[in-house]
Short mmCIF file of N, CA and C in Angstrom, two decimals:
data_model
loop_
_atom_site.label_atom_id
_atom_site.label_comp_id
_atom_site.label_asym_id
_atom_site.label_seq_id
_atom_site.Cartn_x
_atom_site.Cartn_y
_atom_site.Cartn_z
N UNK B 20 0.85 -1.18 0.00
CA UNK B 20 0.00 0.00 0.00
C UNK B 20 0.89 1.24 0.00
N UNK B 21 0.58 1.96 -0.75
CA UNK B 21 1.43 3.70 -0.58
C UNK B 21 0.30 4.47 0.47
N UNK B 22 1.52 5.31 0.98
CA UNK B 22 0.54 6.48 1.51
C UNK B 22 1.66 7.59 1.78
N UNK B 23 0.62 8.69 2.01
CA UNK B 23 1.95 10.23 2.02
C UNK B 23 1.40 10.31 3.56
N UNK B 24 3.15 10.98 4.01
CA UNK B 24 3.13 10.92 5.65
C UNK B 24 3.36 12.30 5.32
N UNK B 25 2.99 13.30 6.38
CA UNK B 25 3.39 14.70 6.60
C UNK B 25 3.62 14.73 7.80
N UNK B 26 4.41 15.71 8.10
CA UNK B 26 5.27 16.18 9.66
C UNK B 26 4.78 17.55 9.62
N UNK B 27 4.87 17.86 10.97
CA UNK B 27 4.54 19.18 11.35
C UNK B 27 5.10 19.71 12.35
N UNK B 28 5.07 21.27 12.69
CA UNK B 28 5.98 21.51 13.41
C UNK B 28 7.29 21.33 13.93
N UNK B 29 7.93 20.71 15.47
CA UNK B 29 9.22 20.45 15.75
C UNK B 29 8.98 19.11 14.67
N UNK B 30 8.21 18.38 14.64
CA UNK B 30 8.93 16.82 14.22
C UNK B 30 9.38 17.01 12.04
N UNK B 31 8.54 17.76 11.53
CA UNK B 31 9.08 18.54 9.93
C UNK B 31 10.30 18.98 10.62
N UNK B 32 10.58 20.23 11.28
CA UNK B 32 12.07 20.59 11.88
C UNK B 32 13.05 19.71 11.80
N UNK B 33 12.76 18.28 12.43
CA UNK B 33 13.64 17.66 13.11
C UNK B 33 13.95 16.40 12.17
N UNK B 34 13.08 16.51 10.99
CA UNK B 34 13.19 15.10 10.01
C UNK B 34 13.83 16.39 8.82
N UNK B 35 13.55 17.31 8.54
CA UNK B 35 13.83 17.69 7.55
C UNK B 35 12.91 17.87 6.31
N UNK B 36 11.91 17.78 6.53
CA UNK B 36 11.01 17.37 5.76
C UNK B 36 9.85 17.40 5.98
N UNK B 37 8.93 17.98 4.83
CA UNK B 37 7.43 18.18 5.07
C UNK B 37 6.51 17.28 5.14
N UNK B 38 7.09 16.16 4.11
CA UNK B 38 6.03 14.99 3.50
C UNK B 38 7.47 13.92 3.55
N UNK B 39 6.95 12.52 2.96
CA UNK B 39 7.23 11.45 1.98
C UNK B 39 6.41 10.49 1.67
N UNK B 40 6.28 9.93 0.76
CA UNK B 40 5.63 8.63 0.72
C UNK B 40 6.45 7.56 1.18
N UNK B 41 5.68 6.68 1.41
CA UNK B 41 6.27 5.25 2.23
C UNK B 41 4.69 4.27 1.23
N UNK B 42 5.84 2.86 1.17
CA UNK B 42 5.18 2.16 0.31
C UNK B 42 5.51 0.86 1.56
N UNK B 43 3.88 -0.35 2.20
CA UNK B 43 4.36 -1.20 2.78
C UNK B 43 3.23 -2.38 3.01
N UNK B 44 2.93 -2.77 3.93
CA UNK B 44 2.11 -3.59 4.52
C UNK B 44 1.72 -3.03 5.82
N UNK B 45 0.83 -1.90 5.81
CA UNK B 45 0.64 -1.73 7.32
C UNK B 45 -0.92 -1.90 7.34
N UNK B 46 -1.40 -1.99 8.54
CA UNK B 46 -2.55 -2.02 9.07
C UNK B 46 -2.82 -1.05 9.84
N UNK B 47 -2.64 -0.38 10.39
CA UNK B 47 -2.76 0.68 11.40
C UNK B 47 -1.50 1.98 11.03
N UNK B 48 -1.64 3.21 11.79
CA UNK B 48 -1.00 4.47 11.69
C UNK B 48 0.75 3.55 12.75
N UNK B 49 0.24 2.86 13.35
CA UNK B 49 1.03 3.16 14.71
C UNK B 49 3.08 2.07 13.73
N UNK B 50 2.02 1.27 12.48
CA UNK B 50 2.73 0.47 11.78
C UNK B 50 3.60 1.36 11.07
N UNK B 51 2.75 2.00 10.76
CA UNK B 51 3.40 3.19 9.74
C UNK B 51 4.50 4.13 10.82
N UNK B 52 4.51 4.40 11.79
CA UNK B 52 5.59 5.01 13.10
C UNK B 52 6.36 4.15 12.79
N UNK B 53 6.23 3.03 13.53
CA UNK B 53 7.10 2.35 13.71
C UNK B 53 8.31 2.31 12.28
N UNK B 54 7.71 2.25 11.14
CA UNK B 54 8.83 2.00 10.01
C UNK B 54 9.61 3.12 9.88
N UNK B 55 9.03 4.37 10.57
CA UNK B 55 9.90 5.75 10.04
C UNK B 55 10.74 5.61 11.09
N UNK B 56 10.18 4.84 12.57
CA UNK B 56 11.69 4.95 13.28
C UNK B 56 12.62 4.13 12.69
N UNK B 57 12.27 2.89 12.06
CA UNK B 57 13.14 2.18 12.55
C UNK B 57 14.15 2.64 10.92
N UNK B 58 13.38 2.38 10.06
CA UNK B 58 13.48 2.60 8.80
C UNK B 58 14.67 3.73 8.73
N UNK B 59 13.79 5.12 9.00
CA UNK B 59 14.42 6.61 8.39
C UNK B 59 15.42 7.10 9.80
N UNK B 60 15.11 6.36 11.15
CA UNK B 60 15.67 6.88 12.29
C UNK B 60 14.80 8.11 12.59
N UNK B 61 13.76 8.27 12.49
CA UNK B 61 12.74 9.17 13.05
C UNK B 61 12.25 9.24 14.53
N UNK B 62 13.40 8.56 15.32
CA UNK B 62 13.28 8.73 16.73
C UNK B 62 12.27 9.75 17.32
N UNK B 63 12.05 10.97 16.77
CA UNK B 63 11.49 11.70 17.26
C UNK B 63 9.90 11.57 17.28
N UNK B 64 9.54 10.20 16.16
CA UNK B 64 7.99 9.65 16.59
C UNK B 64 7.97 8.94 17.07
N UNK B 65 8.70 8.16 17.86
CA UNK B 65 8.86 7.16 19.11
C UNK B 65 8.20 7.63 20.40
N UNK B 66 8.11 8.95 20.29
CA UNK B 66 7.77 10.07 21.60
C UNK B 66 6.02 9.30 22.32
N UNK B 67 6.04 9.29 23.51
CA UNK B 67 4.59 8.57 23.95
C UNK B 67 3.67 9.96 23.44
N UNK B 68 3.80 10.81 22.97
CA UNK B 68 2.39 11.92 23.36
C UNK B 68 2.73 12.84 22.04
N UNK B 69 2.38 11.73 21.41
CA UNK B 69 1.98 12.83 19.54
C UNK B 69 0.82 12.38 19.43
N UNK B 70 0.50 13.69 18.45
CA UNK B 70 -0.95 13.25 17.49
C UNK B 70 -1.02 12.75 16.38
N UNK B 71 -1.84 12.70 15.99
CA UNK B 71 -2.18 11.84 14.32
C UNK B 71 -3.42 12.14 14.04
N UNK B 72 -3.43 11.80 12.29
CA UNK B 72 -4.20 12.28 11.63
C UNK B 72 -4.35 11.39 10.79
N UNK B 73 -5.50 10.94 10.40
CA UNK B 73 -5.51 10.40 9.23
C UNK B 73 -7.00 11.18 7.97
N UNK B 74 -6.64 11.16 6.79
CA UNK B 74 -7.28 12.00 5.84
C UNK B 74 -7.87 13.22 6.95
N UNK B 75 -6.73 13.91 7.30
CA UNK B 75 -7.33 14.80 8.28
C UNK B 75 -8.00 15.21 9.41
N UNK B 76 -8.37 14.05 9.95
CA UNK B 76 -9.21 13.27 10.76
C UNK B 76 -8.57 13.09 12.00
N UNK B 77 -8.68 13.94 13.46
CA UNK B 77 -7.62 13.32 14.47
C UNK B 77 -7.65 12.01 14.70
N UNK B 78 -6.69 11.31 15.05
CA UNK B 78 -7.01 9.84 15.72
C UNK B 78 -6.30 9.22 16.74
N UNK B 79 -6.27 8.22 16.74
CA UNK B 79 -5.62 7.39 17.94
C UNK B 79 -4.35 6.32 16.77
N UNK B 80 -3.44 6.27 17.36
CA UNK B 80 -2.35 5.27 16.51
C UNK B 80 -2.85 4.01 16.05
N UNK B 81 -3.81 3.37 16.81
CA UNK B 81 -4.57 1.88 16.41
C UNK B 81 -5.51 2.57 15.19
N UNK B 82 -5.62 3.32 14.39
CA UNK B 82 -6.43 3.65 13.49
C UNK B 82 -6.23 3.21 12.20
N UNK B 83 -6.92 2.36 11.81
CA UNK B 83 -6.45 1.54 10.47
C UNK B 83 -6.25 2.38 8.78
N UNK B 84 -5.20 2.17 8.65
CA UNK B 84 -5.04 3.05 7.08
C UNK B 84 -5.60 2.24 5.74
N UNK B 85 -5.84 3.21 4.72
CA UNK B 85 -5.80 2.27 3.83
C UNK B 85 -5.37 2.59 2.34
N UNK B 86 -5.08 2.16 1.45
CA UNK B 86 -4.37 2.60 -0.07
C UNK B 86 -5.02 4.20 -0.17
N UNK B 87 -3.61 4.88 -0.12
CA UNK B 87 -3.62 6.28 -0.91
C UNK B 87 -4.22 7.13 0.32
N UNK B 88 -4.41 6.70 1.55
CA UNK B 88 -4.51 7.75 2.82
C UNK B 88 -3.22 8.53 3.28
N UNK B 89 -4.10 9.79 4.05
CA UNK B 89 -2.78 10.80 4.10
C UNK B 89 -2.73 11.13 5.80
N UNK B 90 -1.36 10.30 5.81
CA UNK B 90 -1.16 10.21 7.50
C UNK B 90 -0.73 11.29 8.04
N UNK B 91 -0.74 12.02 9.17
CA UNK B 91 0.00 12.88 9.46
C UNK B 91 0.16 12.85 10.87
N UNK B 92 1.74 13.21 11.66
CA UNK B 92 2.24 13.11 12.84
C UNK B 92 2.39 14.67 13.20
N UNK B 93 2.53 15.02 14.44
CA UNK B 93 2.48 16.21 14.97
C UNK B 93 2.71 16.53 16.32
N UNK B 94 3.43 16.97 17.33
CA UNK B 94 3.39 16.72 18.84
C UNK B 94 2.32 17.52 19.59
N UNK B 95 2.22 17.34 20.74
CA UNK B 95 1.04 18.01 21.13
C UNK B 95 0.71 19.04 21.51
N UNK B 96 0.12 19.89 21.51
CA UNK B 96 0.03 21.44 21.90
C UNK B 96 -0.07 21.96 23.03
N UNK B 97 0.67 22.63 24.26
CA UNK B 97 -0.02 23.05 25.10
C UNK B 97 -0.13 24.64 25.03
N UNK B 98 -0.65 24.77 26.33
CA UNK B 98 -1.02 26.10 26.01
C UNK B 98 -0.62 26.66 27.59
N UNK B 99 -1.07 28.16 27.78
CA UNK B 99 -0.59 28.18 29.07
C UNK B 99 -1.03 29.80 29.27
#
């Protein structure tokens, strides 16, 4: 399955990068993490307390993807 990942904020900063596609076998968002750590060394989505997105959509990492969805990682916002 392909799908386009986007970064945002510190974690775009910290990868270098806005987007990529990734081509694999995943079932869930959390599959798709896992390959950018292990894969690209994207340590920085290893973090317990990011968000996600899928087709724009907030979600939870157990959220199942599917051909040509657009994932997106992001850390969390506080405010103060």
């Amino acid at each position: 399955m392909n799908l386009t990942v986007k970064f945002f904020a510190r974690y775009r900063e910290a990868l270098g990068m806005d987007s990529l596609q990734v081509e694999g076998d995943f079932a869930t968002i959390d599959d798709v993490r896992a390959l950018l750590v292990q894969r690209d060394g994207a340590d920085v989505l290893g973090e317990q307390n990011l968000m996600c997105a899928r087709n724009e959509d907030l979600c939870q990492l157990d959220e199942p993807v599917a051909e040509g969805d657009e994932v997106a990682f992001f850390p969390t916002v506080t405010g103060g």
